[in-house]
Amino acid sequence: MRVKTYPFVPLVWNQPTPEESRARAKDFRESMAKRRSVRHFSSEPIPDGVLEDAIACAASAPSGANQQPWTFVVVRDPALKQQLREAAEAEERESYSNRMSQEWLDALAPLGTDWTKPHFTDAPAILVVFEQIYGVQSLPDGTVKKVKHYYVQESVGIAVGFLIAALTQAGIATLTHTPSPMGFLRELLGRPENERAFAVLPVGYPAAGALVPDIGKKPLDGVLVRK
Ligand code: IYR
């Protein structure tokens, strides 16, 4: 069966002046440069609607064949957050003691991370981003068809970038946390077989007196190649 193209419509495009472009690029760069990964959260709630807007921003990201291979789960229930914490800490404890190589532990040592994950219970909400390894289409005859997804990890990575930028813009702190292995997330959150956890992002305000490591970013000259 031949697949039809979408109808094409005129692009909505408001071109900024060069000065406006420069000013906006600088403003955004400066606000994003202040972002820090936060590991100590207060329980202060997030204003209504902020997470929904941030997730809608993430879900507007480009994706392979516009398949949007992602699901965002927002966990606010304290009992479920506690369960997630216990499961994550059990995996992390095993990873830090037996699964991670000495080289890996040495790479992390300056950041002071360990198996304890208090952010699961301290932050007012936990976002769990799932990648949809394949799509599931229900057919009129009641059967279900698997749909191949393309560039899933790239797409979900871009969406998480949008999510972090949107949260930062809204003044909400987060951490990109990848407990390993992550199978417990699909189980505890009751997600279907075609979904695999991609990242966990606790969200909220930093705890009073929260400390962060005094790290820097590479200078532009170290990451930008001009030809
Ligand atoms: N998942 C572990 C270990 C960890 C790995 C990397 I790479 C980090 O940048 C930070 C931590 C943990 O969350 O502690």
XYZ file of N, CA and C and ligand atoms in Angstrom:
695
model
N 0.845 -1.207 0.000
C 0.000 0.000 0.000
C 0.881 1.258 0.000
N 0.558 2.194 -0.906
C 1.342 3.433 -0.941
C 0.923 4.342 0.207
N 1.920 4.949 0.861
C 1.630 5.840 1.985
C 1.578 7.272 1.461
N 0.530 8.019 1.840
C 0.379 9.403 1.348
C 1.271 10.364 2.125
N 1.674 11.457 1.487
C 2.429 12.485 2.213
C 1.440 13.357 2.995
N 1.959 14.056 3.999
C 1.148 15.062 4.691
C 0.844 16.185 3.709
N -0.252 16.936 3.926
C -0.379 18.183 3.168
C 0.743 19.125 3.616
N 1.275 19.942 2.726
C 2.315 20.906 3.095
C 1.703 22.281 3.251
N 2.127 23.008 4.318
C 1.572 24.331 4.632
C 2.740 25.316 4.739
N 2.464 26.626 4.574
C 3.577 27.590 4.663
C 4.214 27.565 6.058
N 5.524 27.639 6.080
C 6.273 27.688 7.338
C 5.961 28.990 8.066
N 5.690 28.896 9.366
C 5.543 30.119 10.178
C 6.939 30.481 10.671
N 7.402 31.635 10.288
C 8.813 31.988 10.563
C 8.924 33.489 10.803
N 9.326 33.869 12.000
C 9.535 35.303 12.282
C 11.023 35.531 12.439
N 11.628 36.098 11.431
C 13.084 36.263 11.478
C 13.494 37.416 12.380
N 14.316 37.121 13.415
C 14.789 38.217 14.265
C 15.858 39.030 13.541
N 16.068 40.253 14.009
C 17.173 41.042 13.455
C 18.474 40.413 13.959
N 19.610 40.724 13.290
C 20.885 40.168 13.782
C 21.148 40.550 15.239
N 20.801 41.776 15.628
C 21.049 42.209 17.019
C 20.205 41.369 17.989
N 18.944 41.170 17.583
C 18.058 40.382 18.434
C 18.572 38.942 18.559
N 19.042 38.391 17.446
C 19.589 37.023 17.480
C 20.746 36.934 18.460
N 21.657 37.915 18.353
C 22.837 37.887 19.236
C 22.419 38.007 20.688
N 21.486 38.906 20.957
C 21.067 39.133 22.342
C 20.383 37.876 22.902
N 19.535 37.266 22.075
C 18.818 36.076 22.564
C 19.772 34.911 22.784
N 20.737 34.751 21.857
C 21.702 33.650 21.993
C 22.509 33.828 23.285
N 22.909 35.080 23.551
C 23.719 35.353 24.747
C 22.903 35.126 26.020
N 21.662 35.637 26.023
C 20.794 35.474 27.205
C 20.588 34.002 27.513
N 20.311 33.229 26.451
C 20.021 31.813 26.667
C 21.280 31.090 27.148
N 22.388 31.411 26.518
C 23.648 30.800 26.923
C 23.920 31.089 28.396
N 23.706 32.364 28.807
C 24.017 32.730 30.192
C 23.077 32.040 31.176
N 21.794 31.948 30.814
C 20.890 31.296 31.778
C 21.158 29.796 31.833
N 21.480 29.187 30.697
C 21.771 27.746 30.717
C 23.098 27.453 31.427
N 24.049 28.392 31.317
C 25.355 28.161 31.949
C 25.228 28.141 33.476
N 24.144 28.729 34.001
C 23.955 28.723 35.468
C 23.325 27.418 35.948
N 22.873 26.593 35.015
C 22.258 25.316 35.418
C 23.282 24.409 36.087
N 22.853 23.777 37.160
C 23.683 22.783 37.810
C 22.870 21.516 38.054
N 23.518 20.368 37.972
C 22.851 19.134 38.383
C 22.746 19.166 39.897
N 21.524 19.036 40.393
C 21.284 19.165 41.838
C 20.962 17.794 42.414
N 21.599 17.466 43.534
C 21.367 16.157 44.159
C 20.659 16.261 45.497
N 20.396 17.492 45.947
C 19.739 17.675 47.255
C 18.546 18.587 47.056
N 17.365 18.030 47.223
C 16.130 18.766 46.929
C 15.358 19.086 48.198
N 14.632 20.217 48.170
C 13.642 20.489 49.215
C 12.341 19.846 48.752
N 11.394 19.717 49.680
C 10.117 19.082 49.303
C 9.103 20.123 48.820
N 9.523 21.386 48.729
C 8.611 22.455 48.295
C 7.981 22.094 46.946
N 6.639 22.217 46.866
C 5.997 21.792 45.613
C 6.328 22.697 44.430
N 6.176 22.158 43.258
C 6.397 22.889 42.010
C 5.064 23.545 41.624
N 5.069 24.805 41.176
C 3.797 25.450 40.803
C 3.038 24.618 39.753
N 1.717 24.600 39.917
C 0.863 23.831 38.990
C 1.149 24.207 37.543
N 1.212 23.230 36.703
C 1.314 23.474 35.259
C 2.735 23.550 34.732
N 3.705 23.787 35.625
C 5.086 23.971 35.138
C 5.624 22.670 34.522
N 5.411 21.555 35.201
C 5.940 20.287 34.658
C 5.251 19.931 33.354
N 3.949 20.218 33.294
C 3.204 19.905 32.068
C 3.774 20.707 30.897
N 4.063 21.997 31.141
C 4.626 22.808 30.052
C 6.023 22.320 29.667
N 6.808 21.954 30.672
C 8.179 21.482 30.373
C 8.116 20.182 29.569
N 7.179 19.309 29.930
C 7.063 18.038 29.195
C 6.517 18.287 27.794
N 5.589 19.217 27.677
C 5.080 19.544 26.332
C 6.220 20.097 25.480
N 7.109 20.866 26.093
C 8.282 21.381 25.359
C 9.157 20.204 24.919
N 9.421 19.281 25.825
C 10.243 18.106 25.483
C 9.601 17.324 24.344
N 8.294 17.188 24.411
C 7.575 16.388 23.414
C 7.474 17.102 22.074
N 7.933 18.364 22.023
C 7.960 19.085 20.741
C 9.294 18.875 20.014
N 10.184 18.103 20.625
C 11.520 17.906 20.040
C 11.416 17.176 18.691
N 12.421 17.370 17.846
C 12.453 16.580 16.610
C 12.707 15.114 16.944
N 12.191 14.220 16.123
C 12.433 12.790 16.361
C 12.472 12.074 15.022
N 13.106 10.894 15.007
C 13.211 10.113 13.785
C 11.828 9.863 13.198
N 11.633 10.255 11.937
C 10.359 10.089 11.204
C 9.171 10.663 11.994
N 9.439 11.638 12.857
C 8.418 12.256 13.721
C 7.622 11.195 14.481
N 8.319 10.125 14.900
C 7.597 9.037 15.582
C 7.424 9.300 17.074
N 8.141 10.311 17.575
C 7.958 10.742 18.968
C 7.990 9.529 19.913
N 9.133 8.826 19.921
C 9.187 7.530 20.609
C 9.445 7.667 22.111
N 8.593 8.435 22.793
C 8.856 8.708 24.212
C 7.569 8.711 25.015
N 7.758 8.424 26.307
C 6.678 8.545 27.296
C 7.300 9.190 28.529
N 6.596 10.154 29.102
C 7.091 10.856 30.293
C 6.165 10.505 31.459
N 6.706 9.905 32.484
C 5.882 9.557 33.650
C 6.242 10.527 34.777
N 5.232 11.159 35.367
C 5.453 12.071 36.499
C 4.993 11.348 37.760
N 5.910 11.146 38.683
C 5.566 10.456 39.933
C 5.526 11.475 41.060
N 4.342 11.633 41.673
C 4.215 12.536 42.825
C 3.824 11.764 44.089
N 3.317 10.553 43.910
C 2.815 9.752 45.037
C 3.969 9.358 45.970
N 3.911 9.775 47.258
C 5.038 9.516 48.166
C 5.351 8.030 48.324
N 4.314 7.183 48.352
C 4.583 5.749 48.553
C 5.325 5.174 47.341
N 4.938 5.623 46.152
C 5.603 5.135 44.937
C 7.036 5.687 44.853
N 7.217 6.942 45.255
C 8.583 7.506 45.262
C 9.477 6.689 46.204
N 8.925 6.302 47.345
C 9.683 5.494 48.311
C 10.074 4.147 47.694
N 9.109 3.533 46.998
C 9.390 2.232 46.348
C 10.487 2.388 45.302
N 10.393 3.485 44.519
C 11.416 3.719 43.486
C 12.779 3.907 44.137
N 12.792 4.657 45.227
C 14.071 4.900 45.912
C 14.685 3.585 46.378
N 13.869 2.754 47.009
C 14.405 1.496 47.533
C 14.948 0.616 46.402
N 14.205 0.560 45.300
C 14.642 -0.281 44.174
C 15.917 0.295 43.545
N 15.961 1.622 43.372
C 17.149 2.251 42.766
C 18.356 2.051 43.673
N 18.150 2.236 44.977
C 19.289 2.106 45.895
C 19.803 0.666 45.947
N 18.893 -0.293 45.828
C 19.339 -1.699 45.833
C 20.242 -1.947 44.619
N 19.827 -1.443 43.442
C 20.650 -1.629 42.231
C 21.960 -0.855 42.348
N 21.866 0.391 42.808
C 23.066 1.230 42.865
C 24.077 0.696 43.881
N 23.550 0.179 44.993
C 24.455 -0.372 46.013
C 25.276 -1.519 45.401
N 24.569 -2.366 44.635
C 25.230 -3.495 43.980
C 26.217 -2.979 42.913
N 25.801 -1.947 42.164
C 26.681 -1.418 41.116
C 27.957 -0.832 41.713
N 27.778 0.040 42.725
C 28.961 0.674 43.314
C 29.879 -0.362 43.964
N 29.284 -1.427 44.570
C 30.171 -2.382 45.243
C 30.730 -3.446 44.317
N 29.954 -3.858 43.298
C 30.413 -5.029 42.520
C 30.394 -4.876 41.006
N 29.581 -3.969 40.464
C 29.400 -3.992 39.007
C 30.239 -2.951 38.265
N 30.521 -1.829 38.898
C 31.260 -0.780 38.178
C 32.754 -1.051 38.258
N 33.450 -0.771 37.144
C 34.896 -1.000 37.125
C 35.592 0.034 38.010
N 36.814 -0.278 38.399
C 37.577 0.687 39.204
C 37.768 1.983 38.418
N 37.943 1.845 37.102
C 38.132 3.028 36.254
C 36.891 3.928 36.323
N 35.730 3.311 36.303
C 34.474 4.063 36.366
C 34.340 4.740 37.740
N 34.607 3.961 38.786
C 34.511 4.528 40.142
C 35.475 5.709 40.288
N 36.669 5.569 39.686
C 37.650 6.654 39.777
C 37.172 7.898 39.023
N 36.476 7.668 37.899
C 35.981 8.813 37.114
C 34.915 9.575 37.898
N 34.132 8.839 38.697
C 33.038 9.458 39.460
C 33.491 10.022 40.795
N 34.605 9.494 41.315
C 35.023 9.850 42.676
C 35.057 11.367 42.926
N 35.582 12.185 41.980
C 35.636 13.629 42.252
C 34.256 14.260 42.440
N 33.215 13.593 41.910
C 31.862 14.154 42.018
C 31.176 13.742 43.319
N 31.770 12.791 44.020
C 31.246 12.403 45.329
C 29.914 11.671 45.296
N 29.581 11.038 44.179
C 28.307 10.298 44.139
C 28.470 8.966 44.878
N 27.374 8.431 45.357
C 27.400 7.087 45.948
C 26.045 6.420 45.716
N 25.812 5.284 46.364
C 24.601 4.508 46.062
C 23.332 5.129 46.658
N 23.468 6.044 47.585
C 22.255 6.593 48.211
C 21.585 7.571 47.255
N 20.253 7.486 47.167
C 19.509 8.304 46.203
C 18.344 9.016 46.892
N 18.663 9.919 47.845
C 17.590 10.592 48.600
C 16.688 11.453 47.724
N 17.183 11.817 46.526
C 16.347 12.690 45.678
C 15.004 12.039 45.337
N 14.958 10.689 45.318
C 13.693 10.023 44.960
C 12.570 10.388 45.934
N 12.939 10.525 47.205
C 11.875 10.812 48.177
C 11.830 12.293 48.557
N 12.946 13.013 48.411
C 12.956 14.429 48.826
C 12.297 15.341 47.787
N 12.570 15.105 46.510
C 12.026 15.993 45.462
C 10.505 15.813 45.390
N 9.770 16.895 45.091
C 8.307 16.773 45.052
C 7.810 15.917 43.892
N 8.618 15.789 42.842
C 8.189 14.950 41.710
C 9.410 14.303 41.074
N 9.175 13.135 40.512
C 10.214 12.401 39.778
C 9.683 12.205 38.361
N 10.460 12.642 37.378
C 10.078 12.380 35.987
C 10.873 11.162 35.520
N 10.178 10.226 34.954
C 10.871 9.066 34.378
C 10.570 9.080 32.884
N 11.636 9.169 32.086
C 11.479 9.227 30.639
C 11.719 7.836 30.074
N 10.769 7.365 29.295
C 10.886 6.054 28.652
C 11.081 6.235 27.158
N 11.923 5.381 26.578
C 12.036 5.329 25.116
C 11.148 4.185 24.638
N 10.449 4.423 23.554
C 9.604 3.369 22.971
C 10.429 2.674 21.894
N 10.894 1.489 22.234
C 11.779 0.730 21.351
C 11.083 0.481 20.012
N 9.796 0.184 20.080
C 8.973 0.063 18.870
C 7.596 0.625 19.211
N 6.813 0.948 18.192
C 5.465 1.451 18.409
C 4.462 0.304 18.370
N 3.287 0.574 18.871
C 2.235 -0.441 18.889
C 0.992 0.177 18.267
N 0.546 -0.438 17.173
C -0.613 0.094 16.454
C -1.762 -0.910 16.525
N -2.919 -0.429 16.976
C -4.089 -1.326 17.026
C -4.793 -1.269 15.682
N -5.004 -2.413 15.076
C -5.659 -2.476 13.765
C -7.170 -2.676 13.935
N -7.952 -2.285 12.891
C -9.411 -2.389 12.997
C -9.891 -3.816 13.307
N -9.092 -4.824 12.865
C -9.539 -6.205 13.119
C -9.205 -6.665 14.541
N -8.760 -5.718 15.376
C -8.519 -6.067 16.781
C -7.110 -6.575 17.057
N -6.329 -6.789 15.983
C -4.955 -7.254 16.220
C -4.048 -6.041 16.459
N -2.858 -6.336 16.917
C -1.894 -5.287 17.248
C -0.648 -5.488 16.402
N -0.173 -4.372 15.834
C 0.998 -4.469 14.964
C 2.169 -3.705 15.581
N 3.359 -4.317 15.526
C 4.561 -3.621 15.992
C 5.036 -2.682 14.891
N 5.371 -1.436 15.235
C 5.845 -0.467 14.246
C 7.308 -0.161 14.555
N 8.181 -0.324 13.575
C 9.604 -0.062 13.816
C 9.823 1.427 14.081
N 10.617 1.745 15.091
C 10.986 3.141 15.370
C 12.439 3.365 14.965
N 12.716 4.559 14.509
C 14.061 4.891 14.012
C 14.735 5.928 14.911
N 16.035 5.791 15.101
C 16.822 6.755 15.885
C 16.182 7.046 17.243
N 15.834 5.979 17.945
C 15.107 6.159 19.209
C 15.972 6.877 20.249
N 17.197 6.402 20.461
C 18.024 6.992 21.527
C 18.380 8.436 21.223
N 18.686 8.693 19.949
C 18.996 10.076 19.572
C 17.800 10.973 19.839
N 16.610 10.493 19.438
C 15.389 11.289 19.586
C 15.092 11.565 21.057
N 15.183 10.530 21.869
C 14.838 10.705 23.284
C 15.900 11.567 23.975
N 17.156 11.415 23.558
C 18.212 12.264 24.109
C 17.953 13.740 23.821
N 17.521 14.029 22.606
C 17.205 15.415 22.250
C 16.024 15.910 23.101
N 15.013 15.058 23.255
C 13.832 15.459 24.047
C 14.210 15.739 25.501
N 15.111 14.929 26.037
C 15.543 15.169 27.422
C 16.321 16.493 27.506
N 17.081 16.797 26.461
C 17.755 18.104 26.412
C 16.749 19.248 26.441
N 15.711 19.119 25.643
C 14.640 20.142 25.664
C 14.019 20.230 27.063
N 13.793 19.071 27.668
C 13.157 19.022 28.996
C 14.015 19.758 30.026
N 15.309 19.478 30.024
C 16.207 20.114 30.989
C 16.243 21.624 30.738
N 16.269 22.021 29.469
C 16.290 23.456 29.151
C 14.995 24.123 29.622
N 13.855 23.448 29.408
C 12.564 24.033 29.803
C 12.475 24.163 31.327
N 12.945 23.137 32.039
C 12.915 23.192 33.504
C 13.822 24.315 34.002
N 14.992 24.419 33.391
C 15.951 25.458 33.778
C 15.336 26.839 33.574
N 14.700 27.018 32.423
C 14.055 28.281 32.084
C 12.978 28.640 33.105
N 12.301 27.598 33.649
C 11.217 27.814 34.618
C 11.752 27.930 36.051
N 13.072 27.857 36.215
C 13.648 27.988 37.557
C 13.491 26.741 38.405
N 13.390 25.595 37.750
C 13.260 24.313 38.455
C 14.567 23.549 38.299
N 15.056 23.012 39.410
C 16.313 22.257 39.373
C 16.031 20.796 39.047
N 17.030 20.141 38.471
C 16.883 18.714 38.177
C 18.244 18.038 38.171
N 18.198 16.724 38.032
C 19.397 15.895 37.944
C 19.119 14.872 36.856
N 20.086 14.629 35.994
C 19.905 13.567 35.000
C 20.461 12.297 35.628
N 19.568 11.449 36.092
C 19.990 10.264 36.844
C 19.679 9.014 36.025
N 20.694 8.148 35.928
C 20.511 6.912 35.161
C 20.873 5.734 36.056
N 19.932 5.350 36.936
C 20.226 4.182 37.761
C 20.468 2.988 36.849
N 21.269 2.067 37.314
C 21.655 0.982 36.419
C 21.688 -0.349 37.164
N 21.048 -1.385 36.641
C 20.158 -1.375 35.477
C 18.796 -0.745 35.831
N 18.035 -0.375 34.790
C 16.826 0.420 35.015
C 15.522 -0.365 34.882
N 15.627 -1.708 34.762
C 14.434 -2.524 34.533
C 13.333 -2.313 35.576
N 13.732 -2.015 36.822
C 12.737 -1.863 37.892
C 11.759 -0.726 37.605
N 12.167 0.247 36.807
C 11.297 1.412 36.551
C 10.076 1.003 35.731
N 10.311 0.184 34.716
C 9.194 -0.272 33.885
C 8.224 -1.105 34.723
N 8.788 -1.941 35.580
C 7.936 -2.794 36.420
C 7.133 -1.967 37.411
N 7.831 -1.135 38.198
C 7.122 -0.390 39.257
C 6.144 0.628 38.684
N 6.432 1.122 37.493
C 5.547 2.138 36.912
C 4.530 1.531 35.950
N 4.567 0.216 35.822
C 3.551 -0.478 35.026
C 3.559 -0.077 33.561
N 4.751 0.111 33.005
C 4.831 0.494 31.591
C 4.899 -0.760 30.713
N 4.434 -0.634 29.474
C 4.365 -1.820 28.614
C 5.742 -2.277 28.113
N 5.726 -3.448 27.489
C 6.954 -4.117 27.057
C 7.768 -3.335 26.034
N 7.102 -2.488 25.250
C 7.832 -1.749 24.206
C 8.559 -0.522 24.765
N 8.447 -0.279 26.065
C 9.093 0.900 26.651
C 10.258 0.493 27.536
N 11.340 1.265 27.428
C 12.528 1.033 28.258
C 12.909 2.356 28.910
N 13.190 2.324 30.208
C 13.532 3.570 30.905
C 14.805 4.154 30.317
N 14.811 5.454 30.125
C 15.945 6.156 29.512
C 16.672 7.008 30.555
N 15.926 7.707 31.391
C 16.540 8.543 32.432
C 15.494 8.891 33.478
N 15.994 9.177 34.667
C 15.145 9.612 35.778
C 15.548 11.052 36.090
N 14.564 11.947 36.170
C 14.888 13.333 36.508
C 14.068 13.787 37.721
N 14.690 13.760 38.932
C 14.003 14.368 40.056
C 13.886 15.869 39.764
N 12.761 16.466 40.129
C 12.578 17.898 39.835
C 12.069 18.617 41.075
N 12.508 19.863 41.243
C 12.059 20.641 42.389
C 12.996 21.802 42.638
N 12.969 22.297 43.871
C 13.878 23.368 44.256
C 15.010 22.761 45.073
N 16.209 23.351 44.977
C 17.325 22.825 45.761
C 17.034 22.950 47.262
N 17.544 22.000 48.044
C 17.447 22.106 49.507
C 18.237 23.331 49.947
N 17.802 23.958 51.048
C 18.565 25.087 51.585
C 19.980 24.600 51.876
N 20.968 25.369 51.450
C 22.363 25.002 51.713
C 22.904 23.898 50.827
N 22.183 23.553 49.754
C 22.663 22.483 48.856
C 24.053 22.832 48.312
N 24.928 21.855 48.299
C 26.273 22.055 47.755
C 26.383 21.337 46.418
N 27.187 21.898 45.527
C 27.469 21.232 44.247
C 28.978 21.243 44.039
N 29.512 20.265 43.313
C 30.967 20.270 43.088
C 31.367 21.471 42.233
N 32.545 21.987 42.519
C 33.016 23.188 41.828
C 33.656 22.794 40.497
N 32.817 22.347 39.576
C 33.321 21.912 38.269
C 33.142 23.036 37.252
N 33.853 22.911 36.154
C 33.682 23.887 35.078
C 33.392 23.160 33.780
N 33.167 23.928 32.739
C 32.955 23.340 31.415
C 34.172 23.674 30.552
N 34.414 22.860 29.546
C 35.541 23.127 28.645
C 35.341 24.488 27.988
N 36.429 25.233 27.759
C 36.269 26.497 27.033
C 35.799 26.231 25.602
N 35.166 27.220 25.017
C 34.614 27.051 23.670
C 35.678 26.550 22.685
N 36.887 27.090 22.819
C 37.977 26.679 21.929
C 38.276 25.186 22.019
N 37.920 24.583 23.155
C 38.184 23.163 23.349
C 37.118 22.267 22.742
N 35.993 22.855 22.346
C 34.909 22.019 21.815
C 34.442 22.438 20.423
N 34.855 23.618 20.000
C 34.383 24.151 18.715
C 35.516 24.105 17.692
N 35.253 23.485 16.590
C 36.232 23.418 15.488
C 35.677 24.231 14.338
N 36.445 25.207 13.875
C 36.015 26.013 12.733
C 36.810 25.604 11.516
N 36.152 25.378 10.432
C 36.868 24.999 9.197
C 36.614 26.058 8.129
N 24.237 5.525 38.088
C 25.143 5.773 39.202
C 26.541 6.081 38.767
C 26.765 7.325 38.012
C 27.240 7.238 36.722
C 27.557 8.359 36.027
I 28.373 8.183 34.186
C 27.382 9.635 36.598
O 27.696 10.775 35.888
C 26.910 9.728 37.898
C 26.612 8.555 38.592
C 24.573 6.856 40.120
O 23.564 7.452 39.795
O 25.139 7.096 41.173
